[in-house]
Amino acid sequence: MRISATLTALTLALAANSAAAAKPESFGGFLGMTGSYIQTDGIDNTDFAAKIVFGPNITENLALEFGLMDFGRMSYDDPTPVTSDTDASVAPILRNAGQGEVDRNAGSDGVPGETIYTGPESYQARSILLNLRYNFTYTDTLDFFVKGGASAWIADVERTQVTYYGDGTYGVKRDVRDNETSGVELITGAGLLWNPWAGLNVRAEIESTSLDSFYIEPTSFFLYSLGLQYEF
């Protein structure tokens, strides 16, 4: 009877120990928010971007990041016409018109030439992010990290049409049909997490990504971000 009771107790102890060992270790999660300055040569005017990130810490150093980002409003300046000094029937040549379509028509019999520009005036892209982030511990309060993943984005593109004449006058600028466009781009980054308070990090990073679709010319961006991240 005693032997049976002892074996039963040992069996229960081993089962409890195995169950505890099988339970995966939890490393918590995080929630953060950053604001970003955008640097690009492909857009004339940019706004500040805003981003929310959240997800689980898979290990002490590896995290799965989900995120939502708003690039802010981006816009193009109107093209600049170059007209002939001697012949108004020559259609103007446009500078800074590479993002749109240009239709040039020569004039005759005193009618000035015309150049019609149709292209994007502005757009605002929003994206869903999925990244893997790996931390390198430097000190007890400072980690460096690298990350990479995908940015699935959508944008409403506002298009405009302007007519330029060979005599230096402009036609009426008018809005044309807006277009919705989307895409999936690679996004990579590196940065640091500074932990001055328990559970709360200051997050600074540099990210690189792009936007490219039928209605948006290929445009690369650098985002310089600063914000806070809460660990739980």
C-alpha positions as protocol buffer text, in pm:
chain_id: "A"
residue {
  index: 1
  type: MET
  ca { x: 0 y: 0 z: 0 }
}
residue {
  index: 2
  type: ARG
  ca { x: 283 y: 237 z: 92 }
}
residue {
  index: 3
  type: ILE
  ca { x: 472 y: 147 z: -226 }
}
residue {
  index: 4
  type: SER
  ca { x: 162 y: 216 z: -434 }
}
residue {
  index: 5
  type: ALA
  ca { x: 107 y: 553 z: -266 }
}
residue {
  index: 6
  type: THR
  ca { x: 470 y: 647 z: -315 }
}
residue {
  index: 7
  type: LEU
  ca { x: 459 y: 556 z: -686 }
}
residue {
  index: 8
  type: THR
  ca { x: 137 y: 756 z: -726 }
}
residue {
  index: 9
  type: ALA
  ca { x: 294 y: 1061 z: -561 }
}
residue {
  index: 10
  type: LEU
  ca { x: 604 y: 1035 z: -781 }
}
residue {
  index: 11
  type: THR
  ca { x: 388 y: 1000 z: -1094 }
}
residue {
  index: 12
  type: LEU
  ca { x: 186 y: 1311 z: -1005 }
}
residue {
  index: 13
  type: ALA
  ca { x: 503 y: 1508 z: -929 }
}
residue {
  index: 14
  type: LEU
  ca { x: 661 y: 1412 z: -1263 }
}
residue {
  index: 15
  type: ALA
  ca { x: 340 y: 1497 z: -1451 }
}
residue {
  index: 16
  type: ALA
  ca { x: 321 y: 1840 z: -1284 }
}
residue {
  index: 17
  type: ASN
  ca { x: 687 y: 1906 z: -1362 }
}
residue {
  index: 18
  type: SER
  ca { x: 641 y: 1803 z: -1728 }
}
residue {
  index: 19
  type: ALA
  ca { x: 337 y: 2028 z: -1762 }
}
residue {
  index: 20
  type: ALA
  ca { x: 530 y: 2324 z: -1621 }
}
residue {
  index: 21
  type: ALA
  ca { x: 821 y: 2256 z: -1855 }
}
residue {
  index: 22
  type: ALA
  ca { x: 590 y: 2231 z: -2156 }
}
residue {
  index: 23
  type: LYS
  ca { x: 427 y: 2567 z: -2087 }
}
residue {
  index: 24
  type: PRO
  ca { x: 598 y: 2826 z: -2312 }
}
residue {
  index: 25
  type: GLU
  ca { x: 782 y: 3109 z: -2139 }
}
residue {
  index: 26
  type: SER
  ca { x: 620 y: 3450 z: -2188 }
}
residue {
  index: 27
  type: PHE
  ca { x: 833 y: 3755 z: -2268 }
}
residue {
  index: 28
  type: GLY
  ca { x: 548 y: 4005 z: -2265 }
}
residue {
  index: 29
  type: GLY
  ca { x: 455 y: 4256 z: -2530 }
}
residue {
  index: 30
  type: PHE
  ca { x: 481 y: 4623 z: -2620 }
}
residue {
  index: 31
  type: LEU
  ca { x: 284 y: 4923 z: -2743 }
}
residue {
  index: 32
  type: GLY
  ca { x: 449 y: 5232 z: -2891 }
}
residue {
  index: 33
  type: MET
  ca { x: 387 y: 5553 z: -3081 }
}
residue {
  index: 34
  type: THR
  ca { x: 629 y: 5764 z: -3288 }
}
residue {
  index: 35
  type: GLY
  ca { x: 629 y: 6075 z: -3503 }
}
residue {
  index: 36
  type: SER
  ca { x: 852 y: 6090 z: -3811 }
}
residue {
  index: 37
  type: TYR
  ca { x: 1020 y: 6352 z: -4026 }
}
residue {
  index: 38
  type: ILE
  ca { x: 1014 y: 6240 z: -4393 }
}
residue {
  index: 39
  type: GLN
  ca { x: 1307 y: 6292 z: -4628 }
}
residue {
  index: 40
  type: THR
  ca { x: 1261 y: 6232 z: -5003 }
}
residue {
  index: 41
  type: ASP
  ca { x: 1370 y: 6377 z: -5337 }
}
residue {
  index: 42
  type: GLY
  ca { x: 1056 y: 6257 z: -5517 }
}
residue {
  index: 43
  type: ILE
  ca { x: 793 y: 6479 z: -5349 }
}
residue {
  index: 44
  type: ASP
  ca { x: 797 y: 6859 z: -5338 }
}
residue {
  index: 45
  type: ASN
  ca { x: 610 y: 6898 z: -5009 }
}
residue {
  index: 46
  type: THR
  ca { x: 578 y: 6644 z: -4726 }
}
residue {
  index: 47
  type: ASP
  ca { x: 409 y: 6632 z: -4386 }
}
residue {
  index: 48
  type: PHE
  ca { x: 505 y: 6453 z: -4065 }
}
residue {
  index: 49
  type: ALA
  ca { x: 422 y: 6082 z: -4042 }
}
residue {
  index: 50
  type: ALA
  ca { x: 267 y: 5913 z: -3737 }
}
residue {
  index: 51
  type: LYS
  ca { x: 296 y: 5547 z: -3641 }
}
residue {
  index: 52
  type: ILE
  ca { x: 159 y: 5305 z: -3381 }
}
residue {
  index: 53
  type: VAL
  ca { x: 340 y: 4973 z: -3319 }
}
residue {
  index: 54
  type: PHE
  ca { x: 239 y: 4678 z: -3101 }
}
residue {
  index: 55
  type: GLY
  ca { x: 299 y: 4306 z: -3067 }
}
residue {
  index: 56
  type: PRO
  ca { x: 458 y: 4024 z: -2866 }
}
residue {
  index: 57
  type: ASN
  ca { x: 818 y: 3971 z: -2764 }
}
residue {
  index: 58
  type: ILE
  ca { x: 894 y: 3623 z: -2901 }
}
residue {
  index: 59
  type: THR
  ca { x: 1221 y: 3593 z: -2710 }
}
residue {
  index: 60
  type: GLU
  ca { x: 1428 y: 3831 z: -2499 }
}
residue {
  index: 61
  type: ASN
  ca { x: 1573 y: 3979 z: -2817 }
}
residue {
  index: 62
  type: LEU
  ca { x: 1323 y: 3902 z: -3096 }
}
residue {
  index: 63
  type: ALA
  ca { x: 987 y: 4078 z: -3136 }
}
residue {
  index: 64
  type: LEU
  ca { x: 703 y: 4059 z: -3388 }
}
residue {
  index: 65
  type: GLU
  ca { x: 585 y: 4412 z: -3471 }
}
residue {
  index: 66
  type: PHE
  ca { x: 247 y: 4504 z: -3610 }
}
residue {
  index: 67
  type: GLY
  ca { x: 183 y: 4866 z: -3693 }
}
residue {
  index: 68
  type: LEU
  ca { x: -32 y: 5137 z: -3847 }
}
residue {
  index: 69
  type: MET
  ca { x: 131 y: 5436 z: -4018 }
}
residue {
  index: 70
  type: ASP
  ca { x: -2 y: 5757 z: -4174 }
}
residue {
  index: 71
  type: PHE
  ca { x: 249 y: 5925 z: -4406 }
}
residue {
  index: 72
  type: GLY
  ca { x: 64 y: 6257 z: -4389 }
}
residue {
  index: 73
  type: ARG
  ca { x: -31 y: 6471 z: -4686 }
}
residue {
  index: 74
  type: MET
  ca { x: 224 y: 6488 z: -4969 }
}
residue {
  index: 75
  type: SER
  ca { x: 196 y: 6725 z: -5265 }
}
residue {
  index: 76
  type: TYR
  ca { x: 366 y: 6836 z: -5588 }
}
residue {
  index: 77
  type: ASP
  ca { x: 432 y: 7190 z: -5705 }
}
residue {
  index: 78
  type: ASP
  ca { x: 280 y: 7286 z: -6041 }
}
residue {
  index: 79
  type: PRO
  ca { x: 515 y: 7246 z: -6339 }
}
residue {
  index: 80
  type: THR
  ca { x: 705 y: 7553 z: -6458 }
}
residue {
  index: 81
  type: PRO
  ca { x: 652 y: 7650 z: -6828 }
}
residue {
  index: 82
  type: VAL
  ca { x: 934 y: 7763 z: -7056 }
}
residue {
  index: 83
  type: THR
  ca { x: 803 y: 7960 z: -7355 }
}
residue {
  index: 84
  type: SER
  ca { x: 965 y: 8076 z: -7678 }
}
residue {
  index: 85
  type: ASP
  ca { x: 1081 y: 8439 z: -7676 }
}
residue {
  index: 86
  type: THR
  ca { x: 1005 y: 8484 z: -8045 }
}
residue {
  index: 87
  type: ASP
  ca { x: 717 y: 8256 z: -8146 }
}
residue {
  index: 88
  type: ALA
  ca { x: 402 y: 8219 z: -7932 }
}
residue {
  index: 89
  type: SER
  ca { x: 279 y: 7937 z: -8155 }
}
residue {
  index: 90
  type: VAL
  ca { x: 543 y: 7708 z: -8002 }
}
residue {
  index: 91
  type: ALA
  ca { x: 393 y: 7503 z: -7721 }
}
residue {
  index: 92
  type: PRO
  ca { x: 567 y: 7562 z: -7385 }
}
residue {
  index: 93
  type: ILE
  ca { x: 810 y: 7307 z: -7244 }
}
residue {
  index: 94
  type: LEU
  ca { x: 738 y: 7209 z: -6882 }
}
residue {
  index: 95
  type: ARG
  ca { x: 985 y: 7159 z: -6603 }
}
residue {
  index: 96
  type: ASN
  ca { x: 906 y: 6946 z: -6296 }
}
residue {
  index: 97
  type: ALA
  ca { x: 638 y: 6751 z: -6485 }
}
residue {
  index: 98
  type: GLY
  ca { x: 788 y: 6402 z: -6468 }
}
residue {
  index: 99
  type: GLN
  ca { x: 518 y: 6269 z: -6238 }
}
residue {
  index: 100
  type: GLY
  ca { x: 235 y: 6345 z: -6484 }
}
residue {
  index: 101
  type: GLU
  ca { x: 136 y: 6340 z: -6852 }
}
residue {
  index: 102
  type: VAL
  ca { x: 213 y: 6622 z: -7096 }
}
residue {
  index: 103
  type: ASP
  ca { x: 30 y: 6694 z: -7426 }
}
residue {
  index: 104
  type: ARG
  ca { x: 187 y: 6967 z: -7647 }
}
residue {
  index: 105
  type: ASN
  ca { x: -1 y: 7122 z: -7939 }
}
residue {
  index: 106
  type: ALA
  ca { x: 151 y: 7384 z: -8172 }
}
residue {
  index: 107
  type: GLY
  ca { x: -57 y: 7689 z: -8261 }
}
residue {
  index: 108
  type: SER
  ca { x: -107 y: 7867 z: -8596 }
}
residue {
  index: 109
  type: ASP
  ca { x: -264 y: 8181 z: -8749 }
}
residue {
  index: 110
  type: GLY
  ca { x: -210 y: 8385 z: -8435 }
}
residue {
  index: 111
  type: VAL
  ca { x: -333 y: 8111 z: -8201 }
}
residue {
  index: 112
  type: PRO
  ca { x: -71 y: 8038 z: -7935 }
}
residue {
  index: 113
  type: GLY
  ca { x: 58 y: 7687 z: -7882 }
}
residue {
  index: 114
  type: GLU
  ca { x: -63 y: 7503 z: -7576 }
}
residue {
  index: 115
  type: THR
  ca { x: 72 y: 7242 z: -7337 }
}
residue {
  index: 116
  type: ILE
  ca { x: -171 y: 7047 z: -7121 }
}
residue {
  index: 117
  type: TYR
  ca { x: -39 y: 6890 z: -6803 }
}
residue {
  index: 118
  type: THR
  ca { x: -238 y: 6620 z: -6621 }
}
residue {
  index: 119
  type: GLY
  ca { x: -94 y: 6460 z: -6309 }
}
residue {
  index: 120
  type: PRO
  ca { x: -110 y: 6409 z: -5932 }
}
residue {
  index: 121
  type: GLU
  ca { x: -142 y: 6714 z: -5713 }
}
residue {
  index: 122
  type: SER
  ca { x: -137 y: 6544 z: -5373 }
}
residue {
  index: 123
  type: TYR
  ca { x: -199 y: 6218 z: -5192 }
}
residue {
  index: 124
  type: GLN
  ca { x: -206 y: 6072 z: -4843 }
}
residue {
  index: 125
  type: ALA
  ca { x: -85 y: 5717 z: -4792 }
}
residue {
  index: 126
  type: ARG
  ca { x: -170 y: 5494 z: -4495 }
}
residue {
  index: 127
  type: SER
  ca { x: -13 y: 5155 z: -4435 }
}
residue {
  index: 128
  type: ILE
  ca { x: -33 y: 4838 z: -4228 }
}
residue {
  index: 129
  type: LEU
  ca { x: 308 y: 4718 z: -4109 }
}
residue {
  index: 130
  type: LEU
  ca { x: 446 y: 4373 z: -4028 }
}
residue {
  index: 131
  type: ASN
  ca { x: 807 y: 4353 z: -3908 }
}
residue {
  index: 132
  type: LEU
  ca { x: 1051 y: 4135 z: -3721 }
}
residue {
  index: 133
  type: ARG
  ca { x: 1271 y: 4335 z: -3481 }
}
residue {
  index: 134
  type: TYR
  ca { x: 1591 y: 4203 z: -3322 }
}
residue {
  index: 135
  type: ASN
  ca { x: 1744 y: 4382 z: -3020 }
}
residue {
  index: 136
  type: PHE
  ca { x: 2113 y: 4392 z: -2929 }
}
residue {
  index: 137
  type: THR
  ca { x: 2165 y: 4470 z: -2560 }
}
residue {
  index: 138
  type: TYR
  ca { x: 2431 y: 4736 z: -2505 }
}
residue {
  index: 139
  type: THR
  ca { x: 2375 y: 4829 z: -2140 }
}
residue {
  index: 140
  type: ASP
  ca { x: 2107 y: 4760 z: -1881 }
}
residue {
  index: 141
  type: THR
  ca { x: 1910 y: 5061 z: -2010 }
}
residue {
  index: 142
  type: LEU
  ca { x: 2007 y: 5077 z: -2379 }
}
residue {
  index: 143
  type: ASP
  ca { x: 1933 y: 4839 z: -2667 }
}
residue {
  index: 144
  type: PHE
  ca { x: 2009 y: 4878 z: -3036 }
}
residue {
  index: 145
  type: PHE
  ca { x: 1784 y: 4706 z: -3291 }
}
residue {
  index: 146
  type: VAL
  ca { x: 1744 y: 4623 z: -3658 }
}
residue {
  index: 147
  type: LYS
  ca { x: 1416 y: 4533 z: -3825 }
}
residue {
  index: 148
  type: GLY
  ca { x: 1264 y: 4441 z: -4159 }
}
residue {
  index: 149
  type: GLY
  ca { x: 927 y: 4352 z: -4305 }
}
residue {
  index: 150
  type: ALA
  ca { x: 643 y: 4468 z: -4527 }
}
residue {
  index: 151
  type: SER
  ca { x: 431 y: 4782 z: -4560 }
}
residue {
  index: 152
  type: ALA
  ca { x: 89 y: 4729 z: -4726 }
}
residue {
  index: 153
  type: TRP
  ca { x: -37 y: 5077 z: -4815 }
}
residue {
  index: 154
  type: ILE
  ca { x: -333 y: 5254 z: -4975 }
}
residue {
  index: 155
  type: ALA
  ca { x: -363 y: 5615 z: -5093 }
}
residue {
  index: 156
  type: ASP
  ca { x: -616 y: 5854 z: -5244 }
}
residue {
  index: 157
  type: VAL
  ca { x: -448 y: 6048 z: -5526 }
}
residue {
  index: 158
  type: GLU
  ca { x: -589 y: 6392 z: -5615 }
}
residue {
  index: 159
  type: ARG
  ca { x: -519 y: 6476 z: -5979 }
}
residue {
  index: 160
  type: THR
  ca { x: -516 y: 6815 z: -6150 }
}
residue {
  index: 161
  type: GLN
  ca { x: -501 y: 6956 z: -6504 }
}
residue {
  index: 162
  type: VAL
  ca { x: -340 y: 7284 z: -6610 }
}
residue {
  index: 163
  type: THR
  ca { x: -309 y: 7437 z: -6961 }
}
residue {
  index: 164
  type: TYR
  ca { x: -8 y: 7657 z: -7043 }
}
residue {
  index: 165
  type: TYR
  ca { x: -3 y: 7878 z: -7355 }
}
residue {
  index: 166
  type: GLY
  ca { x: 285 y: 7991 z: -7571 }
}
residue {
  index: 167
  type: ASP
  ca { x: 214 y: 8358 z: -7501 }
}
residue {
  index: 168
  type: GLY
  ca { x: 287 y: 8301 z: -7130 }
}
residue {
  index: 169
  type: THR
  ca { x: -74 y: 8283 z: -7008 }
}
residue {
  index: 170
  type: TYR
  ca { x: -229 y: 7997 z: -6812 }
}
residue {
  index: 171
  type: GLY
  ca { x: -561 y: 7823 z: -6855 }
}
residue {
  index: 172
  type: VAL
  ca { x: -793 y: 7742 z: -6566 }
}
residue {
  index: 173
  type: LYS
  ca { x: -652 y: 7486 z: -6326 }
}
residue {
  index: 174
  type: ARG
  ca { x: -912 y: 7220 z: -6258 }
}
residue {
  index: 175
  type: ASP
  ca { x: -941 y: 6899 z: -6061 }
}
residue {
  index: 176
  type: VAL
  ca { x: -981 y: 6577 z: -6255 }
}
residue {
  index: 177
  type: ARG
  ca { x: -1093 y: 6235 z: -6140 }
}
residue {
  index: 178
  type: ASP
  ca { x: -928 y: 6120 z: -5815 }
}
residue {
  index: 179
  type: ASN
  ca { x: -783 y: 5770 z: -5800 }
}
residue {
  index: 180
  type: GLU
  ca { x: -736 y: 5517 z: -5523 }
}
residue {
  index: 181
  type: THR
  ca { x: -417 y: 5315 z: -5545 }
}
residue {
  index: 182
  type: SER
  ca { x: -228 y: 5067 z: -5327 }
}
residue {
  index: 183
  type: GLY
  ca { x: 79 y: 4846 z: -5306 }
}
residue {
  index: 184
  type: VAL
  ca { x: 309 y: 4641 z: -5083 }
}
residue {
  index: 185
  type: GLU
  ca { x: 667 y: 4758 z: -5025 }
}
residue {
  index: 186
  type: LEU
  ca { x: 971 y: 4647 z: -4826 }
}
residue {
  index: 187
  type: ILE
  ca { x: 1042 y: 4847 z: -4512 }
}
residue {
  index: 188
  type: THR
  ca { x: 1366 y: 4823 z: -4313 }
}
residue {
  index: 189
  type: GLY
  ca { x: 1506 y: 5013 z: -4020 }
}
residue {
  index: 190
  type: ALA
  ca { x: 1747 y: 5046 z: -3730 }
}
residue {
  index: 191
  type: GLY
  ca { x: 1734 y: 5233 z: -3403 }
}
residue {
  index: 192
  type: LEU
  ca { x: 1766 y: 5228 z: -3028 }
}
residue {
  index: 193
  type: LEU
  ca { x: 1550 y: 5177 z: -2720 }
}
residue {
  index: 194
  type: TRP
  ca { x: 1651 y: 5374 z: -2411 }
}
residue {
  index: 195
  type: ASN
  ca { x: 1489 y: 5268 z: -2083 }
}
residue {
  index: 196
  type: PRO
  ca { x: 1505 y: 5560 z: -1834 }
}
residue {
  index: 197
  type: TRP
  ca { x: 1191 y: 5440 z: -1648 }
}
residue {
  index: 198
  type: ALA
  ca { x: 1073 y: 5090 z: -1566 }
}
residue {
  index: 199
  type: GLY
  ca { x: 858 y: 4956 z: -1849 }
}
residue {
  index: 200
  type: LEU
  ca { x: 879 y: 5274 z: -2059 }
}
residue {
  index: 201
  type: ASN
  ca { x: 1131 y: 5320 z: -2342 }
}
residue {
  index: 202
  type: VAL
  ca { x: 1229 y: 5615 z: -2555 }
}
residue {
  index: 203
  type: ARG
  ca { x: 1234 y: 5483 z: -2914 }
}
residue {
  index: 204
  type: ALA
  ca { x: 1441 y: 5646 z: -3191 }
}
residue {
  index: 205
  type: GLU
  ca { x: 1482 y: 5494 z: -3537 }
}
residue {
  index: 206
  type: ILE
  ca { x: 1552 y: 5545 z: -3906 }
}
residue {
  index: 207
  type: GLU
  ca { x: 1335 y: 5362 z: -4159 }
}
residue {
  index: 208
  type: SER
  ca { x: 1361 y: 5321 z: -4534 }
}
residue {
  index: 209
  type: THR
  ca { x: 1067 y: 5239 z: -4762 }
}
residue {
  index: 210
  type: SER
  ca { x: 902 y: 5348 z: -5089 }
}
residue {
  index: 211
  type: LEU
  ca { x: 571 y: 5400 z: -5268 }
}
residue {
  index: 212
  type: ASP
  ca { x: 516 y: 5285 z: -5626 }
}
residue {
  index: 213
  type: SER
  ca { x: 198 y: 5226 z: -5826 }
}
residue {
  index: 214
  type: PHE
  ca { x: 28 y: 5310 z: -6157 }
}
residue {
  index: 215
  type: TYR
  ca { x: -77 y: 5652 z: -6023 }
}
residue {
  index: 216
  type: ILE
  ca { x: 233 y: 5729 z: -5815 }
}
residue {
  index: 217
  type: GLU
  ca { x: 583 y: 5753 z: -5957 }
}
residue {
  index: 218
  type: PRO
  ca { x: 839 y: 5534 z: -5771 }
}
residue {
  index: 219
  type: THR
  ca { x: 941 y: 5736 z: -5467 }
}
residue {
  index: 220
  type: SER
  ca { x: 1186 y: 5638 z: -5191 }
}
residue {
  index: 221
  type: PHE
  ca { x: 1162 y: 5772 z: -4836 }
}
residue {
  index: 222
  type: PHE
  ca { x: 1370 y: 5795 z: -4522 }
}
residue {
  index: 223
  type: LEU
  ca { x: 1174 y: 5840 z: -4199 }
}
residue {
  index: 224
  type: TYR
  ca { x: 1348 y: 5976 z: -3888 }
}
residue {
  index: 225
  type: SER
  ca { x: 1130 y: 5880 z: -3592 }
}
residue {
  index: 226
  type: LEU
  ca { x: 1112 y: 5955 z: -3221 }
}
residue {
  index: 227
  type: GLY
  ca { x: 855 y: 5834 z: -2970 }
}
residue {
  index: 228
  type: LEU
  ca { x: 773 y: 5622 z: -2664 }
}
residue {
  index: 229
  type: GLN
  ca { x: 725 y: 5245 z: -2624 }
}
residue {
  index: 230
  type: TYR
  ca { x: 561 y: 5076 z: -2325 }
}
residue {
  index: 231
  type: GLU
  ca { x: 664 y: 4721 z: -2233 }
}
residue {
  index: 232
  type: PHE
  ca { x: 419 y: 4498 z: -2045 }
}
